[in-house]
XYZ file of C-alpha atoms in Angstrom:
615
model
C 0.065 -0.109 -0.130
C 1.067 3.680 -0.688
C 2.381 5.433 2.360
C 0.120 8.051 3.460
C 0.574 11.970 2.804
C 1.627 13.476 6.296
C -1.154 15.835 7.542
C -0.504 19.041 9.647
C -2.552 19.559 12.520
C -2.291 22.736 14.930
C 0.577 25.245 14.825
C 1.800 26.917 17.839
C 3.494 30.114 17.185
C 5.132 30.324 20.617
C 4.358 34.053 20.628
C 4.840 34.450 24.236
C 8.458 33.126 24.211
C 9.452 34.534 21.219
C 8.339 38.218 22.208
C 10.170 37.828 25.527
C 13.431 36.935 23.728
C 13.233 39.672 21.211
C 12.137 42.534 23.849
C 9.103 42.847 21.986
C 6.402 41.836 25.028
C 5.859 45.127 26.056
C 3.358 45.231 22.980
C 1.838 42.002 24.329
C 2.056 38.520 23.979
C -0.973 37.849 21.559
C 0.739 38.501 17.980
C 4.099 37.311 16.585
C 6.435 40.750 17.004
C 10.025 39.988 16.181
C 13.304 41.716 15.377
C 15.117 41.097 12.203
C 18.535 39.364 12.411
C 17.389 37.083 15.398
C 15.763 33.752 15.004
C 12.172 32.926 16.564
C 10.856 29.333 16.709
C 7.481 27.581 16.774
C 5.536 24.242 16.720
C 4.099 22.229 13.782
C 1.681 19.132 14.948
C 1.103 16.066 12.728
C -2.333 14.067 13.066
C -1.458 10.855 11.506
C 2.165 9.990 11.407
C 5.813 11.240 12.200
C 8.058 13.388 9.864
C 10.050 11.492 7.328
C 12.792 12.948 5.707
C 13.334 11.154 2.999
C 9.426 11.376 2.033
C 7.962 14.779 3.558
C 9.547 18.428 2.583
C 8.622 21.762 3.439
C 8.909 25.472 2.200
C 8.088 28.462 3.256
C 6.945 32.000 1.277
C 7.132 35.295 3.209
C 5.658 38.367 2.191
C 5.198 42.099 2.995
C 3.587 44.889 0.984
C 0.650 45.415 -1.330
C 2.605 44.193 -4.717
C 5.120 41.506 -2.750
C 7.840 40.498 -5.711
C 11.020 38.942 -5.085
C 13.181 41.270 -7.160
C 12.430 44.101 -4.782
C 13.129 41.735 -1.350
C 9.214 41.909 -0.421
C 8.829 38.433 -1.165
C 11.058 35.193 -0.341
C 10.755 31.469 -0.959
C 13.088 29.306 0.839
C 13.351 25.556 2.339
C 13.038 23.747 5.772
C 16.863 22.692 6.127
C 18.968 21.363 8.503
C 20.808 24.694 9.781
C 20.257 28.260 10.075
C 22.014 30.611 7.141
C 22.376 33.757 8.585
C 22.768 35.813 5.478
C 19.392 35.400 4.211
C 15.905 34.047 4.809
C 16.347 30.460 6.148
C 14.777 27.821 8.366
C 15.629 24.375 9.931
C 13.853 22.108 12.264
C 14.263 19.543 15.227
C 11.980 17.193 16.581
C 9.919 18.388 19.526
C 7.532 15.761 20.912
C 5.739 12.535 19.513
C 4.457 13.729 15.918
C 5.807 17.377 16.729
C 8.658 19.334 15.366
C 10.221 22.558 16.414
C 10.848 25.057 13.481
C 13.393 27.505 13.812
C 12.994 30.504 11.246
C 15.519 33.367 11.017
C 14.867 36.612 9.222
C 17.829 38.177 7.887
C 19.280 41.841 9.084
C 18.258 43.367 5.784
C 14.796 41.993 6.008
C 11.948 44.925 5.272
C 10.235 45.766 8.397
C 6.334 45.530 8.941
C 3.702 43.142 8.615
C 4.723 39.848 7.083
C 2.485 36.818 5.734
C 4.074 33.432 6.489
C 2.517 30.371 4.344
C 3.992 26.812 4.770
C 3.885 24.515 1.287
C 3.966 20.765 2.314
C 4.804 18.059 -0.189
C 4.597 14.724 0.895
C 4.314 11.511 -1.097
C 4.082 13.465 -4.248
C 1.209 15.592 -2.775
C 1.454 19.204 -2.206
C -0.710 21.655 -0.294
C -0.412 25.116 1.367
C -0.884 26.253 5.221
C -1.085 29.494 6.008
C 0.431 30.623 9.274
C -0.856 33.619 9.854
C 0.867 37.128 10.201
C 3.776 38.115 12.055
C 5.748 41.591 12.198
C 9.273 42.210 11.941
C 11.080 45.194 13.510
C 14.644 46.892 13.444
C 16.993 45.320 16.051
C 19.076 47.257 18.354
C 20.289 44.163 20.114
C 21.665 42.448 17.183
C 25.404 43.871 16.007
C 24.980 43.406 12.144
C 21.599 45.883 12.217
C 22.439 49.505 11.258
C 20.559 50.372 14.444
C 22.595 48.185 16.503
C 23.356 50.265 20.148
C 25.787 48.356 22.163
C 24.809 49.398 25.805
C 21.953 48.040 27.364
C 20.942 50.770 29.478
C 20.892 53.040 26.513
C 18.753 50.303 24.779
C 16.284 50.354 27.774
C 16.209 54.334 27.458
C 16.065 55.159 23.976
C 14.084 52.054 22.718
C 11.893 50.334 25.678
C 11.113 53.426 27.632
C 7.570 54.971 27.297
C 8.007 58.048 29.314
C 9.824 61.114 28.597
C 10.733 64.539 29.378
C 10.454 67.388 26.997
C 12.406 70.879 27.909
C 11.166 74.355 27.093
C 11.514 77.958 27.991
C 14.426 80.065 27.588
C 18.160 79.063 28.237
C 18.443 80.590 31.846
C 15.051 79.388 32.922
C 14.718 76.020 31.312
C 11.165 74.179 32.105
C 10.266 70.396 32.001
C 6.970 68.367 31.329
C 6.453 65.012 31.267
C 5.637 63.013 27.698
C 4.226 59.823 27.227
C 5.486 58.771 24.143
C 3.576 55.182 24.547
C 5.177 53.340 21.728
C 3.869 49.706 23.134
C 0.113 50.875 23.632
C -2.343 48.654 21.847
C -2.840 49.748 17.755
C 0.260 52.091 18.156
C 2.180 49.751 16.094
C -0.564 49.203 13.382
C -0.646 53.296 13.145
C 3.163 53.465 12.872
C 2.768 51.033 9.933
C -0.070 52.500 8.278
C 2.075 56.168 8.343
C 4.926 54.118 6.212
C 2.133 52.651 4.077
C 0.839 56.437 3.274
C 4.452 57.404 3.081
C 5.517 54.936 0.352
C 5.090 57.656 -2.438
C 7.644 59.848 -0.639
C 10.373 58.168 -2.507
C 10.032 58.953 -5.946
C 12.906 56.452 -7.332
C 11.304 53.407 -8.464
C 14.043 51.055 -8.072
C 13.417 51.745 -4.048
C 9.866 52.184 -4.119
C 8.996 48.666 -2.449
C 11.884 47.847 -0.423
C 12.983 50.732 1.159
C 11.715 49.813 4.575
C 14.904 47.277 5.210
C 17.040 50.540 5.663
C 16.724 52.850 8.601
C 17.972 55.935 6.670
C 15.314 55.730 4.167
C 12.388 55.019 6.970
C 13.451 57.502 8.850
C 13.095 60.162 6.179
C 9.475 59.095 5.635
C 8.585 59.497 9.211
C 10.060 62.723 9.006
C 8.315 63.615 5.974
C 4.975 62.449 7.174
C 4.642 63.382 10.777
C 5.616 67.191 9.443
C 2.267 66.567 6.789
C -0.433 65.662 9.393
C 0.552 67.496 12.447
C 0.831 71.099 11.065
C 1.468 74.265 13.242
C -0.668 77.627 13.200
C -1.025 80.619 15.130
C -4.850 80.382 14.995
C -5.837 77.635 17.757
C -9.758 78.261 17.417
C -10.219 75.067 14.722
C -8.136 72.418 16.911
C -6.042 71.682 19.868
C -3.291 74.055 21.360
C -0.222 72.264 21.120
C 0.519 72.572 24.620
C -2.864 70.661 25.378
C -1.142 67.769 24.198
C 0.844 65.243 26.839
C 1.510 61.946 24.967
C 1.702 60.811 21.285
C -0.825 58.193 21.476
C -3.823 60.853 21.381
C -2.544 62.478 18.260
C -1.662 59.071 16.505
C -4.915 57.702 17.468
C -6.602 60.676 16.247
C -4.727 60.525 12.736
C -6.040 56.967 12.326
C -9.342 57.512 13.661
C -10.022 60.428 11.569
C -8.758 58.676 8.141
C -5.509 60.101 8.142
C -6.296 63.758 8.050
C -4.213 66.194 9.750
C -4.475 66.554 13.352
C -4.496 70.344 14.367
C -2.167 71.745 16.165
C 1.314 70.752 17.046
C 4.633 72.720 17.750
C 8.303 71.849 17.548
C 8.204 69.610 20.613
C 5.046 67.730 19.643
C 6.114 67.036 16.313
C 9.699 65.784 17.490
C 8.241 63.613 20.268
C 5.472 61.896 18.015
C 8.158 60.991 15.757
C 10.380 59.759 18.937
C 7.361 57.246 19.207
C 7.375 55.949 15.874
C 10.921 55.358 15.313
C 10.952 53.770 19.060
C 7.931 51.524 17.856
C 9.754 50.648 14.829
C 13.136 49.679 16.849
C 14.991 52.551 16.220
C 16.652 54.098 19.063
C 15.408 57.976 19.380
C 15.582 60.809 21.552
C 14.003 64.119 21.804
C 16.293 67.051 21.983
C 15.500 70.867 22.661
C 17.907 73.514 21.280
C 17.433 77.053 22.868
C 17.440 79.803 20.033
C 16.893 78.491 16.337
C 16.426 80.347 13.289
C 12.806 79.793 11.845
C 13.598 80.454 8.387
C 16.355 79.482 6.011
C 16.795 82.604 3.383
C 19.810 83.959 4.882
C 20.931 81.034 6.746
C 23.640 82.485 9.101
C 22.022 85.784 9.560
C 18.569 86.471 11.628
C 16.991 89.797 11.425
C 14.621 91.157 13.596
C 12.669 94.510 13.300
C 11.666 96.697 16.275
C 9.828 100.060 16.477
C 10.884 102.775 19.047
C 9.154 100.844 21.614
C 10.516 97.667 21.203
C 7.825 95.729 19.817
C 8.688 93.385 17.134
C 7.629 94.168 13.642
C 8.185 91.352 11.686
C 8.351 87.898 13.356
C 8.957 85.287 10.423
C 12.511 85.953 10.329
C 12.930 85.679 13.928
C 14.535 83.130 16.214
C 12.418 80.408 18.302
C 13.138 80.805 21.932
C 13.554 76.827 21.984
C 13.292 74.364 19.368
C 12.619 70.765 19.442
C 14.086 67.944 17.069
C 14.352 64.227 16.986
C 17.860 62.114 17.390
C 17.834 58.574 16.222
C 20.549 56.077 16.225
C 21.783 54.247 13.107
C 25.055 53.368 11.246
C 24.933 55.103 7.836
C 25.891 52.769 5.423
C 25.717 55.328 2.693
C 28.567 57.389 4.615
C 30.562 54.261 5.100
C 29.882 53.992 8.692
C 30.631 50.868 10.265
C 29.388 51.688 13.973
C 26.252 53.339 14.865
C 25.991 57.432 15.889
C 23.229 60.103 16.228
C 21.642 61.333 13.337
C 19.455 64.501 13.664
C 15.816 64.479 12.162
C 13.696 67.565 12.351
C 9.876 67.162 11.656
C 9.405 70.809 11.680
C 9.073 72.410 8.351
C 11.711 75.028 7.744
C 11.105 77.812 5.444
C 12.978 78.133 2.712
C 12.972 79.934 -0.971
C 11.770 76.751 -2.432
C 9.209 76.233 0.247
C 9.176 74.285 3.283
C 11.613 71.380 3.847
C 12.088 68.472 6.877
C 15.872 68.328 7.611
C 17.571 65.203 8.068
C 18.944 62.449 8.779
C 21.939 64.438 9.679
C 25.250 63.104 11.401
C 25.397 65.099 14.568
C 29.318 64.939 14.246
C 29.510 66.307 10.727
C 27.436 69.472 12.118
C 30.086 70.118 14.482
C 32.761 69.460 12.309
C 31.176 71.654 9.682
C 30.898 68.511 6.638
C 27.907 69.896 5.468
C 27.596 68.339 1.928
C 27.947 64.637 3.537
C 24.180 64.142 3.994
C 20.747 65.364 4.022
C 20.256 69.350 4.847
C 23.431 69.470 6.818
C 24.180 73.307 5.997
C 20.216 74.096 7.571
C 20.983 72.032 10.769
C 24.513 73.886 11.130
C 22.910 77.619 10.563
C 20.110 76.925 13.561
C 23.031 76.111 15.749
C 25.542 78.982 14.818
C 23.309 82.060 13.224
C 24.240 85.305 14.280
C 21.153 87.758 14.972
C 20.825 91.199 13.858
C 18.520 93.805 15.417
C 17.238 96.819 13.452
C 15.127 99.744 14.571
C 12.139 100.667 12.142
C 12.496 104.413 11.259
C 9.561 104.768 8.719
C 8.482 102.489 5.889
C 11.873 102.338 4.135
C 14.576 103.508 6.558
C 15.742 101.540 9.378
C 19.151 101.572 11.935
C 20.914 98.949 13.076
C 20.777 98.212 16.668
C 22.749 95.359 17.946
C 24.727 92.098 15.779
C 25.008 89.224 18.308
C 26.940 86.189 17.350
C 26.038 84.222 20.787
C 22.186 83.316 20.997
C 21.982 80.622 18.771
C 22.669 76.988 19.782
C 22.532 77.347 23.142
C 21.923 74.446 26.098
C 21.153 71.790 23.912
C 19.314 69.307 26.289
C 17.899 65.595 26.443
C 16.873 63.403 29.043
C 19.235 61.744 30.919
C 19.530 57.809 30.792
C 17.751 56.303 33.628
C 16.244 59.410 35.470
C 14.170 62.544 34.597
C 17.327 64.889 35.152
C 18.230 67.154 32.057
C 21.548 66.425 30.127
C 23.356 69.076 28.428
C 24.714 67.736 24.826
C 25.714 70.908 23.556
C 29.588 69.861 23.171
C 28.240 67.109 20.883
C 27.112 69.812 18.133
C 29.841 72.466 18.877
C 33.473 72.929 19.697
C 33.956 74.593 23.197
C 34.818 78.164 23.205
C 38.513 78.544 21.994
C 38.484 75.187 20.120
C 37.767 77.265 16.662
C 40.605 79.474 15.038
C 39.051 82.847 14.371
C 40.638 85.036 11.882
C 39.273 88.763 11.279
C 40.354 90.359 8.295
C 39.033 94.144 8.006
C 38.530 95.912 5.009
C 36.435 99.086 4.248
C 33.546 97.256 3.239
C 33.485 93.911 4.742
C 34.672 92.077 8.284
C 35.531 88.587 6.619
C 35.466 85.820 9.381
C 36.930 82.462 8.638
C 36.569 79.808 10.764
C 39.056 76.944 10.978
C 38.721 73.853 13.106
C 41.816 72.030 14.320
C 43.204 69.729 11.958
C 40.164 70.746 9.405
C 39.937 72.534 6.393
C 38.206 75.881 5.909
C 34.503 75.185 6.703
C 32.783 78.333 6.643
C 33.664 81.921 5.477
C 30.977 84.417 6.671
C 31.108 88.157 5.189
C 29.635 90.803 7.756
C 29.054 94.247 6.441
C 31.193 96.555 8.781
C 28.109 98.861 9.362
C 26.758 95.941 11.478
C 29.611 95.918 14.218
C 27.770 96.209 17.711
C 28.148 99.526 19.316
C 28.632 99.065 23.183
C 26.799 101.348 26.190
C 30.148 101.747 27.686
C 30.701 103.830 24.941
C 28.321 106.217 26.148
C 29.594 105.677 29.755
C 26.520 103.513 31.270
C 26.676 100.021 32.899
C 23.543 98.315 33.211
C 22.306 95.061 34.053
C 18.558 93.566 33.501
C 17.521 90.540 34.972
C 14.673 89.075 36.504
C 14.172 89.159 40.279
C 12.176 86.163 40.624
C 11.788 82.958 38.567
C 8.379 83.824 36.833
C 5.399 81.645 38.108
C 2.004 81.463 36.709
C -0.448 83.378 39.145
C 2.259 85.682 40.369
C 4.023 89.290 39.259
C 6.846 89.177 37.272
C 9.811 91.339 38.899
C 12.612 92.684 36.871
C 15.806 94.393 38.638
C 17.488 96.744 36.815
C 20.956 98.002 37.939
C 22.239 101.400 36.303
C 25.573 102.717 36.645
C 27.100 106.003 35.439
C 30.636 105.607 34.354
C 31.329 109.278 33.722
C 32.074 112.402 35.851
C 29.076 114.353 34.192
C 25.229 113.503 34.801
C 23.036 111.445 32.585
C 19.632 111.664 31.413
C 18.340 108.148 30.659
C 15.025 107.234 28.864
C 13.806 103.922 28.636
C 10.903 102.252 26.620
C 9.931 98.960 27.424
C 7.062 96.613 26.022
C 6.037 92.879 26.633
C 4.561 90.904 23.574
C 3.192 87.916 22.990
C 5.580 85.306 20.841
C 3.511 81.923 19.734
C 5.147 78.482 19.997
C 6.452 79.041 16.244
C 8.187 82.003 17.307
C 5.552 84.849 15.661
C 5.019 87.820 17.893
C 1.307 88.688 18.521
C 0.054 92.129 19.983
C 1.938 93.786 22.919
C -0.010 93.320 26.224
C 2.188 95.903 28.277
C 4.658 98.812 27.944
C 6.154 101.309 29.874
C 8.321 104.339 29.628
C 10.516 105.560 32.393
C 12.932 108.449 32.968
C 16.116 107.727 35.177
C 18.676 110.826 36.177
C 22.184 109.533 37.366
C 24.603 111.622 39.084
C 28.498 111.427 38.236
C 29.795 107.877 39.287
C 26.435 107.399 40.340
C 24.555 103.814 40.614
C 20.941 102.843 40.942
C 18.533 99.956 41.299
C 14.846 99.958 39.602
C 12.542 97.531 39.520
C 9.736 97.232 37.320
C 6.525 94.701 37.582
C 4.539 92.524 34.896
C 1.177 92.557 36.810
C -0.234 88.995 36.683
C -3.326 90.003 35.434
C -1.931 91.928 32.561
C -0.568 88.422 31.139
C -2.622 85.701 32.599
C -5.368 87.098 30.278
C -3.289 85.914 27.435
C -3.979 82.005 27.010
C -1.386 81.690 23.954
C 1.678 82.776 26.054
C 4.969 80.625 25.563
C 7.415 83.328 26.703
C 7.755 87.337 26.785
C 10.533 89.075 25.127
C 10.832 92.635 26.914
C 12.592 94.683 24.445
C 14.496 97.818 26.314
C 15.515 100.586 24.272
C 17.407 103.337 26.303
C 19.899 105.766 25.651
C 21.282 108.914 27.841
C 19.377 112.235 27.021
C 21.836 113.960 24.733
C 21.795 110.654 22.490
C 18.126 110.413 21.929
C 17.299 112.214 18.930
C 14.185 113.531 16.983
C 10.784 111.770 17.576
C 12.414 109.795 20.591
C 14.395 107.491 18.186
C 17.505 106.055 19.787
C 20.940 107.059 18.078
C 23.419 104.584 16.389
C 25.353 104.538 19.937
C 22.737 103.512 22.035
C 22.877 99.697 22.999
C 19.931 97.216 22.241
C 19.232 95.041 25.126
C 16.752 92.458 25.061
C 16.072 89.994 28.227
C 13.984 87.259 27.467
C 11.698 85.523 30.590
C 9.531 82.725 30.735
C 5.910 82.943 31.769
C 4.862 79.558 30.364
C 0.931 78.799 30.237
C 2.068 75.080 30.210
C 2.071 75.761 33.909
C -1.443 76.518 33.882
C -2.521 73.581 31.752
C -0.396 71.091 33.472
C -1.753 72.142 36.699
C -5.482 71.928 35.728
C -4.872 68.500 34.350
C -3.025 67.335 37.370
C -0.204 66.093 35.090
C 2.515 67.012 37.836
């Protein structure tokens, strides 16, 4: 009699064991979620007899994507063998119990991430039949040394891949505040939402050769995520038709709203929420990521290394689109850039907040952090934009009519200060400025003066010339000391919602003749994306100083004045001043007067978090 073909019975996918081994059990253990470059196993039971190598064979087909194809790596056929081949999809087996075998399946480190379908083809006694084993998910693997996202430190992997809680840093550099953020990458349904985001972003790749298999490369995956997050979490100054950015305290509600709303934009977000949502998606997919805050960043890129600010005689900002964010957040992701011949992983900048350019808005990254520090700006994506956000200078102008304006100050200091992220294993702040910029004195700066330009040449140690900036000599900063006045302007107390803000002035006459000083002050609302709104407070004061005399003065921002404005992120108090003999017609300050700006934090987030009991 002819032998009977073997009949398959129950298949145990062994999900709990595999999920624990692959560090995916935080998603739950009811689904097969594994990481590439690491084998997983399952059990196949037979109904009528034992497995016989001489009569029975098994092969597998793995498919992913809408149109699986072997040529682009989204479909693979392989046979059950005696051992694992770590260079490709492979499978082996060993007997487990009576009429049961333990099959080990290996997804290679170049496998596309996402949802896969696994089919088993059984050939026995000249009879072939198929058995669908269901779907499973493949993610990037920071625990595998052959994966580009490999991170060697276990504490770092726990923080940047597995931790669902984070801290966002905001405010201004002298008064940095923090607020908690729930990334929630392992919450129910978030993985499917993240994969839907990749499906929606497939058209982002215009190269037909990479249209389907770009999901095996963390560089291209990060570019798609960067682009998609910026598309469906827009920024806006008018929040009447949506949520205020500071009303969000986690990524999960934002992702769920986008998914349930049929992938329509979620209104609204700021740079912090954009970077945080991107961090959630990247961690969910297995790419180590963190949110970084930089204090003072240019908002536009028309003149990459100069930010122009225009004020009137009261200190009111007249033009804000070409201004500075007091703080700006982006995302850092860990990966080895094979396109740059990197053999080991390092941090790459990804900024989902659109940057305005002459050709429209763009999203920067991935840009190697070290290349920003060294000024190697032609290596990767939009490195020059990231460089300008950390090294731009600020020029203040005083409006004197529709055409005329006078230069007030030229400041090379403000951008790229106190770059911050959450410490590993704690909620403390870590300063990572030195990862982006050399310490003061590490650069060799050579100044060449001419009648028209001051040429600044920056050379790094053992590096070629990185940058040449031509600055008109008319932009050189005047100093208040030229007028014989010393002044310090600071806050007497840290601003707290519900209390008045006290400003302390220390004035000193450095000359032997008396001085008559006139001050114009104003406080102005700045939205989260750096755009100024109306003034809500202004004041004028006159101070007379005798020879060599020093005085202290106090000014108060009354709580009732600024508490009515619920879009406040911070106030910029602009102080224009000069001695009496320097004040020109119509109260305009002469070019020898010094322009100062003191930025203080009065954060509406404190009001929101108290009401919602976040702290």
